[in-house]
PDB file of C-alpha atoms in Angstrom:
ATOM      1  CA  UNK A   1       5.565  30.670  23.067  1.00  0.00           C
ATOM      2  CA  UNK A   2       3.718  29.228  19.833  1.00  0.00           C
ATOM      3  CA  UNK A   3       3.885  25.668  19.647  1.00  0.00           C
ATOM      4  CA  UNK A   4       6.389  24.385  16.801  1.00  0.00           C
ATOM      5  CA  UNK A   5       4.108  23.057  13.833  1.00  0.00           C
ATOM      6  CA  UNK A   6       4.042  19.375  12.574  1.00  0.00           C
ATOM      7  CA  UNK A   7       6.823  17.984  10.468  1.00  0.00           C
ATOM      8  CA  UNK A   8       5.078  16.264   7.784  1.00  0.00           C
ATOM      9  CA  UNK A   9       7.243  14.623   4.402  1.00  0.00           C
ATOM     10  CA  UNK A  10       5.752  13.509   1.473  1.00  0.00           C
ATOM     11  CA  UNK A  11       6.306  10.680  -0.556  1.00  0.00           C
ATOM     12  CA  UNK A  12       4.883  10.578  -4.121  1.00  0.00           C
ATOM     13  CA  UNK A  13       6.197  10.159  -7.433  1.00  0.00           C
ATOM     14  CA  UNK A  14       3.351  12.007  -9.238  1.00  0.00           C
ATOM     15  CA  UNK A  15       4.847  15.725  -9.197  1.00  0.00           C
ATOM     16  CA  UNK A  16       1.734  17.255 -10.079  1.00  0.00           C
ATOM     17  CA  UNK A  17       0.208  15.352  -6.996  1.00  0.00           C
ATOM     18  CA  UNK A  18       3.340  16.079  -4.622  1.00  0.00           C
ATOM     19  CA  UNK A  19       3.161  19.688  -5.445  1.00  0.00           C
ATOM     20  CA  UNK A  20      -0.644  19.865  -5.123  1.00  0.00           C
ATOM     21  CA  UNK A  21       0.041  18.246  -1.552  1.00  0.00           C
ATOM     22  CA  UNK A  22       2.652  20.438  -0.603  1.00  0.00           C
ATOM     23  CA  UNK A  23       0.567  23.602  -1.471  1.00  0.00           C
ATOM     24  CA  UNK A  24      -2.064  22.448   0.576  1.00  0.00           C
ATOM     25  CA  UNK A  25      -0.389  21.498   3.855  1.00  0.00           C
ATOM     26  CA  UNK A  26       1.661  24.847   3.476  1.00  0.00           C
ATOM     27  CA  UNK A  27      -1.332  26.951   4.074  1.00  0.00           C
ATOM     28  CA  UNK A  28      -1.913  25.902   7.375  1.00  0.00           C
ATOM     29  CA  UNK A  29       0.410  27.518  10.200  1.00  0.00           C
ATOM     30  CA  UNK A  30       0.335  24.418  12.127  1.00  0.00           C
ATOM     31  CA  UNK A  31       1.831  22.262   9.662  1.00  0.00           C
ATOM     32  CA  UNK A  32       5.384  22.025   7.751  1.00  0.00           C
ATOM     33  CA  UNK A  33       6.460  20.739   5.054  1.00  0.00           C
ATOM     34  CA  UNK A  34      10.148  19.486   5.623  1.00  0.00           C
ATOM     35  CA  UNK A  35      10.432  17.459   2.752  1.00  0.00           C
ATOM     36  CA  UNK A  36       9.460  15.760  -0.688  1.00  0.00           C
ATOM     37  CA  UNK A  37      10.433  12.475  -2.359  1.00  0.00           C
ATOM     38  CA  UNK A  38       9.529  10.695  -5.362  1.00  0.00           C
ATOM     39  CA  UNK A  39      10.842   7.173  -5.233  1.00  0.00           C
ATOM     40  CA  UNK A  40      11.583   4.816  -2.169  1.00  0.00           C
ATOM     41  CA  UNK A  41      15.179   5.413  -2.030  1.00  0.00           C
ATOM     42  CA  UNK A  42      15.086   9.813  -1.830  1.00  0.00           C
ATOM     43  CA  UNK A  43      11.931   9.008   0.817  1.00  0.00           C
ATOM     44  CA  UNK A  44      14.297   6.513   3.131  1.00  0.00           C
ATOM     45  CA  UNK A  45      17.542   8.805   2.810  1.00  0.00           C
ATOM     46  CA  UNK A  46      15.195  12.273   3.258  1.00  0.00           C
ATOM     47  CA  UNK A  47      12.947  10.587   6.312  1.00  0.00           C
ATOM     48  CA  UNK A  48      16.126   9.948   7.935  1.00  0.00           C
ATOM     49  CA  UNK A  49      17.697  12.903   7.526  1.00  0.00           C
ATOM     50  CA  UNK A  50      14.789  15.173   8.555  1.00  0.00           C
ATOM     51  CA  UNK A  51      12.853  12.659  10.873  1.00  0.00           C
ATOM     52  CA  UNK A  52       9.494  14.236  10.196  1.00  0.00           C
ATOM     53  CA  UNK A  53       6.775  13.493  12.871  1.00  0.00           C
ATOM     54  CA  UNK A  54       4.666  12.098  10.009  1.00  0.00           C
ATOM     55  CA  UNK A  55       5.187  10.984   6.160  1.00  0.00           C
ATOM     56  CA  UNK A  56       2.554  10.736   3.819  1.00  0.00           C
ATOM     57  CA  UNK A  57       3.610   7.406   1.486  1.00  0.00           C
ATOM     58  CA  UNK A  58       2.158   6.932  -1.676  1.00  0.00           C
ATOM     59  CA  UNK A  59       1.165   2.812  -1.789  1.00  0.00           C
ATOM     60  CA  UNK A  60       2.448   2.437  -5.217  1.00  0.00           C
ATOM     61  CA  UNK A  61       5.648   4.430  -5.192  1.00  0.00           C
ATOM     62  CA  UNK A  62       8.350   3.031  -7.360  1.00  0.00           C
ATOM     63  CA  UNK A  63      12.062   2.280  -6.335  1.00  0.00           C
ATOM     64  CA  UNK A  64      15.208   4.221  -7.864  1.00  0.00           C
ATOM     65  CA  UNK A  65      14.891   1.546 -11.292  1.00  0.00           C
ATOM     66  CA  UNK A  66      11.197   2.848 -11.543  1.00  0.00           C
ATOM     67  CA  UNK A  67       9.082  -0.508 -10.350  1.00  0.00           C
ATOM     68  CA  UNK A  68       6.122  -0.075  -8.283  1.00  0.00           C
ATOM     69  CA  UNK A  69       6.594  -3.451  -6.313  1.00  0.00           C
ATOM     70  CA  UNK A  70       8.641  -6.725  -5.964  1.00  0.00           C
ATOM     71  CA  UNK A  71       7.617  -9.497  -8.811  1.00  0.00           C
ATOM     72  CA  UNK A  72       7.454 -12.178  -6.597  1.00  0.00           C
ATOM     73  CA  UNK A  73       5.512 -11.619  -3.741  1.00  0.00           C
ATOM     74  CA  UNK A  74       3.682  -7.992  -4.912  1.00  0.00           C
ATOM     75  CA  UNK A  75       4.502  -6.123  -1.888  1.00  0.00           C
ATOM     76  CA  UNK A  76       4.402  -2.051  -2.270  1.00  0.00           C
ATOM     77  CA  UNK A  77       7.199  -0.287  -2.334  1.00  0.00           C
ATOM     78  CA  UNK A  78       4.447   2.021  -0.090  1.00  0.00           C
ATOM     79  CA  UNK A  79       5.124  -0.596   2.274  1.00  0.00           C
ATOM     80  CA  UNK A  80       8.565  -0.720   2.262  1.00  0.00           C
ATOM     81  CA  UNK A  81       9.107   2.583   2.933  1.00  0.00           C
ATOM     82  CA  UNK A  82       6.920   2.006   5.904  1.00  0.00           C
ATOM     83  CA  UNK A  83       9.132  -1.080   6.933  1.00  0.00           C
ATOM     84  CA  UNK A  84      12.282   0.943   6.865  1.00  0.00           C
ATOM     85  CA  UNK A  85      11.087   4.302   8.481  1.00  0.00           C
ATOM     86  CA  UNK A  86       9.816   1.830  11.091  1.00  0.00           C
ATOM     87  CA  UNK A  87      13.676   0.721  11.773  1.00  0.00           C
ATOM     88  CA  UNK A  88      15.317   4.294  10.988  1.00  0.00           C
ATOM     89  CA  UNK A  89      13.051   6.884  12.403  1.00  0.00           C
ATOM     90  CA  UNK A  90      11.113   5.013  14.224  1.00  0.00           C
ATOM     91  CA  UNK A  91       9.321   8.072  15.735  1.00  0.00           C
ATOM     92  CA  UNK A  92       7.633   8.968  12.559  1.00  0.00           C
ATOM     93  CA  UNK A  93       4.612   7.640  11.927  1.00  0.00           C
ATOM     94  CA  UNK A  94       3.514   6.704   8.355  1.00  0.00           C
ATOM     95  CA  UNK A  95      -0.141   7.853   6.533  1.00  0.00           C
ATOM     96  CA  UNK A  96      -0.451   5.565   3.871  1.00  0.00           C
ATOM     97  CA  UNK A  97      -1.998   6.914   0.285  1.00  0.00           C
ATOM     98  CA  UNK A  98      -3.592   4.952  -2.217  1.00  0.00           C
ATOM     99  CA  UNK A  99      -5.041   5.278  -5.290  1.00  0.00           C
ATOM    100  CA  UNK A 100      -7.216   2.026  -4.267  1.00  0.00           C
ATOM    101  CA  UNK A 101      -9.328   0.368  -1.414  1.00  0.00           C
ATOM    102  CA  UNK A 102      -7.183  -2.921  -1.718  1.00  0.00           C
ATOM    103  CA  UNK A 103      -7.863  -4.685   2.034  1.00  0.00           C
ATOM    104  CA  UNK A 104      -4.800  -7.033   1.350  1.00  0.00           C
ATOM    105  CA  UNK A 105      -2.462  -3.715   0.778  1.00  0.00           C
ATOM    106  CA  UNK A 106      -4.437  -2.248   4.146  1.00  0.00           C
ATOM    107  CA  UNK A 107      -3.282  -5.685   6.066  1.00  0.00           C
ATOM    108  CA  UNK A 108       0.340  -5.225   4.509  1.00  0.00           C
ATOM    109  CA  UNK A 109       1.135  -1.484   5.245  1.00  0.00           C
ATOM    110  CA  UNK A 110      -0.206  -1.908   9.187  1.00  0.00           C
ATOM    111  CA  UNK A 111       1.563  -4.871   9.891  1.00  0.00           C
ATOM    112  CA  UNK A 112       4.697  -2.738   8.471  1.00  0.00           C
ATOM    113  CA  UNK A 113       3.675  -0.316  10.562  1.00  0.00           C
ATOM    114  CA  UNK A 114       1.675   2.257   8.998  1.00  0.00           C
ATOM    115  CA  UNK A 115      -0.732   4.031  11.510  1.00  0.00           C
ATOM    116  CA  UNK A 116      -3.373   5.266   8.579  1.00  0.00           C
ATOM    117  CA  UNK A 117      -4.764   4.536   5.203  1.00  0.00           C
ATOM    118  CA  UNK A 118      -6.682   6.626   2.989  1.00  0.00           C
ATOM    119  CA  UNK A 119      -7.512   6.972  -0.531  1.00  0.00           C
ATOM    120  CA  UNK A 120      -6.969   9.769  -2.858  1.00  0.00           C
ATOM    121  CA  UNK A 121     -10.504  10.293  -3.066  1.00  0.00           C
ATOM    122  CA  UNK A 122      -9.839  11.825   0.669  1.00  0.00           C
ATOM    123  CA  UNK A 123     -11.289  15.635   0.695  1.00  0.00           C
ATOM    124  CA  UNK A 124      -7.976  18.083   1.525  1.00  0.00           C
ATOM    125  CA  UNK A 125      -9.845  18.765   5.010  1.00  0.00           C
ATOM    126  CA  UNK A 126      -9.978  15.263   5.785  1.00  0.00           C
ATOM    127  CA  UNK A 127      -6.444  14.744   4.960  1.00  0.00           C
ATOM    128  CA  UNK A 128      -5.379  17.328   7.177  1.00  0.00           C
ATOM    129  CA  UNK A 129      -7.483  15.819   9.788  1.00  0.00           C
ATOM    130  CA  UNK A 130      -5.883  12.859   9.216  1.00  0.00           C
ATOM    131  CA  UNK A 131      -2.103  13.827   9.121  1.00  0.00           C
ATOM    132  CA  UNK A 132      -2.655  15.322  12.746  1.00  0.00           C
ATOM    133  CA  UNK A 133      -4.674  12.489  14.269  1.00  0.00           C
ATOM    134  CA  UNK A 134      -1.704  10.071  12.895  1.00  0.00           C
ATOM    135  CA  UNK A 135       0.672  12.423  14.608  1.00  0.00           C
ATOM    136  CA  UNK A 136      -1.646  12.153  17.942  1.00  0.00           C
ATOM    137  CA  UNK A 137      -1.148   8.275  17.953  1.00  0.00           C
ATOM    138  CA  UNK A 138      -4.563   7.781  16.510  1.00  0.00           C
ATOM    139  CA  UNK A 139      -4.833   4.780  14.083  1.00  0.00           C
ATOM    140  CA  UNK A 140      -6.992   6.148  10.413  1.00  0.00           C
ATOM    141  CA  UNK A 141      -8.583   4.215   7.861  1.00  0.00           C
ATOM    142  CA  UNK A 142     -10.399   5.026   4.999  1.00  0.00           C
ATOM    143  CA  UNK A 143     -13.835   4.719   6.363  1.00  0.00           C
ATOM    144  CA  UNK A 144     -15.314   2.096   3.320  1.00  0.00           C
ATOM    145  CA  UNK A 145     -12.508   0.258   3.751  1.00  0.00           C
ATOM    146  CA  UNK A 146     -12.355   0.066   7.263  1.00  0.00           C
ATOM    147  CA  UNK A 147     -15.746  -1.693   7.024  1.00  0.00           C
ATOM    148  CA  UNK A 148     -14.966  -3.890   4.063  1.00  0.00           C
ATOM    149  CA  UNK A 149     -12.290  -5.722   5.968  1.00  0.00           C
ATOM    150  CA  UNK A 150     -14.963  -5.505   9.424  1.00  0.00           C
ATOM    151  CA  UNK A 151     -17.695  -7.571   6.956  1.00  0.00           C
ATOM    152  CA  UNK A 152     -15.051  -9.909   4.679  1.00  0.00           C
ATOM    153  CA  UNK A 153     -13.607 -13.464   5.177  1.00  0.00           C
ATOM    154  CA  UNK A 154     -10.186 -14.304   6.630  1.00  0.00           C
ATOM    155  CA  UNK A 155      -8.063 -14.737   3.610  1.00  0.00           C
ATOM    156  CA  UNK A 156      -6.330 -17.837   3.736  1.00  0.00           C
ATOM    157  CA  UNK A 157      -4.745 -17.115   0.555  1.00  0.00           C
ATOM    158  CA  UNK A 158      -0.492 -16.407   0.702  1.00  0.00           C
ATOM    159  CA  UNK A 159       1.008 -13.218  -0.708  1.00  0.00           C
ATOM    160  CA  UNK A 160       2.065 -15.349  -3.531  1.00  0.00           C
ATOM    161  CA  UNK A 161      -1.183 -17.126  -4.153  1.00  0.00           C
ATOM    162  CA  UNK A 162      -2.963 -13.908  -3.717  1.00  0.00           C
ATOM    163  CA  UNK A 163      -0.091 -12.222  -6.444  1.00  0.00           C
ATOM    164  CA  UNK A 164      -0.914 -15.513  -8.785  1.00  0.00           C
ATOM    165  CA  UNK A 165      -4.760 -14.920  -8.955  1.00  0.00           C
ATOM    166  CA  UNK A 166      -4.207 -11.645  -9.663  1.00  0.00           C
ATOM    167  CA  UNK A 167      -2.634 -12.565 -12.819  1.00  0.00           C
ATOM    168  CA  UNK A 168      -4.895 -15.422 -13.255  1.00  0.00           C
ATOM    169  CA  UNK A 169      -7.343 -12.328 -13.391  1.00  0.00           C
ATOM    170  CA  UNK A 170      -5.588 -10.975 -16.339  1.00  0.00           C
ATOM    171  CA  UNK A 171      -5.999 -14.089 -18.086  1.00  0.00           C
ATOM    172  CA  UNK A 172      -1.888 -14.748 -18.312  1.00  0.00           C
ATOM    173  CA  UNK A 173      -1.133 -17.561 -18.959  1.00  0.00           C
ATOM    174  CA  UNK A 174       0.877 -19.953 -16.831  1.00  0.00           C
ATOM    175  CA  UNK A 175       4.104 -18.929 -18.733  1.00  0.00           C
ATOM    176  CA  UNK A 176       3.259 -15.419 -18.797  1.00  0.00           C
ATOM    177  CA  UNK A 177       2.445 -15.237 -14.771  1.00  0.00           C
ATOM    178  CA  UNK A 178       5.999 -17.260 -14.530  1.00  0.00           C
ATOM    179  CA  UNK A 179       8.156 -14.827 -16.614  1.00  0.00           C
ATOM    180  CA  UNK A 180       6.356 -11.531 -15.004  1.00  0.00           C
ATOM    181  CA  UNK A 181       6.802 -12.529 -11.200  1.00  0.00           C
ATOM    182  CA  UNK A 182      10.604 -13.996 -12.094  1.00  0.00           C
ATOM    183  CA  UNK A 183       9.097 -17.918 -11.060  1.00  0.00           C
ATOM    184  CA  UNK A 184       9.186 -21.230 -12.609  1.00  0.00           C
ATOM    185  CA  UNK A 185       6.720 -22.599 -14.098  1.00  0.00           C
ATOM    186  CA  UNK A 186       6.214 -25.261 -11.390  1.00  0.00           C
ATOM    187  CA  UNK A 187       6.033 -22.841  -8.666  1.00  0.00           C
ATOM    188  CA  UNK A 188       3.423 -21.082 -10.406  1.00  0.00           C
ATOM    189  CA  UNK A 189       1.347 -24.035 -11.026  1.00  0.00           C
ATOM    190  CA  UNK A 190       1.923 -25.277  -7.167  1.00  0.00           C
ATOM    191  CA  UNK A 191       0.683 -21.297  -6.014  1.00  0.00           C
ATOM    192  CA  UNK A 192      -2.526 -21.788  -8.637  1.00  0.00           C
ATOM    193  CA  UNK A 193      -3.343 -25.514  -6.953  1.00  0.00           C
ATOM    194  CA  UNK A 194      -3.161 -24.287  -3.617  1.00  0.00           C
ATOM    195  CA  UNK A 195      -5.350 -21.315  -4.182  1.00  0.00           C
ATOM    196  CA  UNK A 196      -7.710 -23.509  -5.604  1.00  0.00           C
ATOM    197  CA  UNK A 197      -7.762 -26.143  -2.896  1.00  0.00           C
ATOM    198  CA  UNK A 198      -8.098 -23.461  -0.566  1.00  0.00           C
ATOM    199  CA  UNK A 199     -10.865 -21.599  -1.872  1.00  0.00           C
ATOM    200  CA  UNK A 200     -12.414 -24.710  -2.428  1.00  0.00           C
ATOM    201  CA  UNK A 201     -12.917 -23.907  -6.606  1.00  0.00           C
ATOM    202  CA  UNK A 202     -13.178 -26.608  -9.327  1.00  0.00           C
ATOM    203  CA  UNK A 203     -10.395 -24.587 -11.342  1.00  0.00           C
ATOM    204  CA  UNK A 204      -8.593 -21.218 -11.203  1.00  0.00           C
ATOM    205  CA  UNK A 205     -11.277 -18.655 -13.135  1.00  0.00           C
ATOM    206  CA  UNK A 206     -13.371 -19.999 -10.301  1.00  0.00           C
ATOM    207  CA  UNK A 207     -10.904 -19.621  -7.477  1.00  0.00           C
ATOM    208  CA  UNK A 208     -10.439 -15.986  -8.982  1.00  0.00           C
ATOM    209  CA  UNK A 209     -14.063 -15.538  -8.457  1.00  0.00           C
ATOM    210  CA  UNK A 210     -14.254 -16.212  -5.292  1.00  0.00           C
ATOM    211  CA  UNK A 211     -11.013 -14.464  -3.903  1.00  0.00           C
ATOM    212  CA  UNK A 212     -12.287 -10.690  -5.823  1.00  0.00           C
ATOM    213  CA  UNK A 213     -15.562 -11.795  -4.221  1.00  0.00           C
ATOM    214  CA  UNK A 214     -14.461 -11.762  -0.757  1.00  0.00           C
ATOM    215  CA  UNK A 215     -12.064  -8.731  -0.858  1.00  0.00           C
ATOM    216  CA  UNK A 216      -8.812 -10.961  -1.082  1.00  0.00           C
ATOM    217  CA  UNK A 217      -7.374  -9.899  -4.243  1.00  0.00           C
TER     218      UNK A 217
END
């Protein structure tokens, strides 16, 4: 008797993307397709319904309202997904995609749980490779990523520090950083100082500097 194939969902709000996926993991016998979502909410309510033996999870997928991420603390709604799968079908395992090779958004999605990371870059044989390895209990990352986090610092930075600098990087303003991640201005100003005392910079373009330098923002 043939051996069922794998159960595979995917998660991606690009339909052009999910549809390219879905054609490609449909032309191997081994593999099936048992679902498609396009926001957090249809991935949670369609992962526990079919309880697939892996889901592929776009990082930067947004929520029902259409954002990619919570203000305050910049966590993926990627890694959400992964959270809650984790809790309510806990025997799928997640394959994080990513448009990116963020190491901070690596560190976020395994310590939800994920058990691989690649980037859209990833060749469709790779991917495949991938998808079964993850169902195997094999942990995959992207392989330049994998060493960029092997050769960077610890970050010492906080989610919210790390979120701030980003902005910083944008060259908002303290007002502007305030009103985007829903803080006051204070709290902003407290997440810049600490950065900057523990980076060890003389002011926050230079504490931006040397976070993107060593792979923390």
């Amino acid at each position: 008797m043939p051996a069922r194939p794998l159960s595979v969902l995917i998660a991606e709000d690009h339909s052009l993307i999910r549809n390219a996926l879905e054609l490609l993991l449909s032309g191997y016998p081994d593999l099936e397709v048992v679902g498609t979502a396009a926001n957090v909410e249809e991935t949670v309510s369609v992962g526990t319904l079919v309880r697939p033996q892996v889901a592929l999870v776009d990082l930067q997928m947004p929520g029902a309202a259409g954002h990619a991420g919570n203000a305050e603390d910049e966590v993926p709604n990627g890694v959400r997904v992964v959270a809650a799968l984790a809790r309510l079908s806990p025997e799928t395992r997640c394959l994080i995609l990513s448009a990116y090779r963020e190491p901070e958004a690596l560190r976020a999605a395994l310590n939800a749980g994920a058990r691989g990371y690649l980037v859209k870059d990833t060749s469709p044989a790779k991917l495949v490779i991938a998808i079964k390895q993850v169902a195997a209990g094999d942990l995959v990352i992207d392989d330049k990523l994998a060493a960029r986090i092997a050769l960077a610092k610890p970050c010492p930075l906080t989610r919210q520090e790390v979120a701030v600098l980003r902005h910083a990087r944008d060259f908002l303003t303290v007002a502007e950083i305030a009103r985007t991640m829903r803080l006051s201005g204070g709290t902003v100003r407290n997440y810049l100082t600490r950065a900057i005392q523990k980076t060890g910079a003389r002011n926050r373009h230079e504490a931006v500097r040397i976070a993107a330098a060593n792979d923390w923002l």
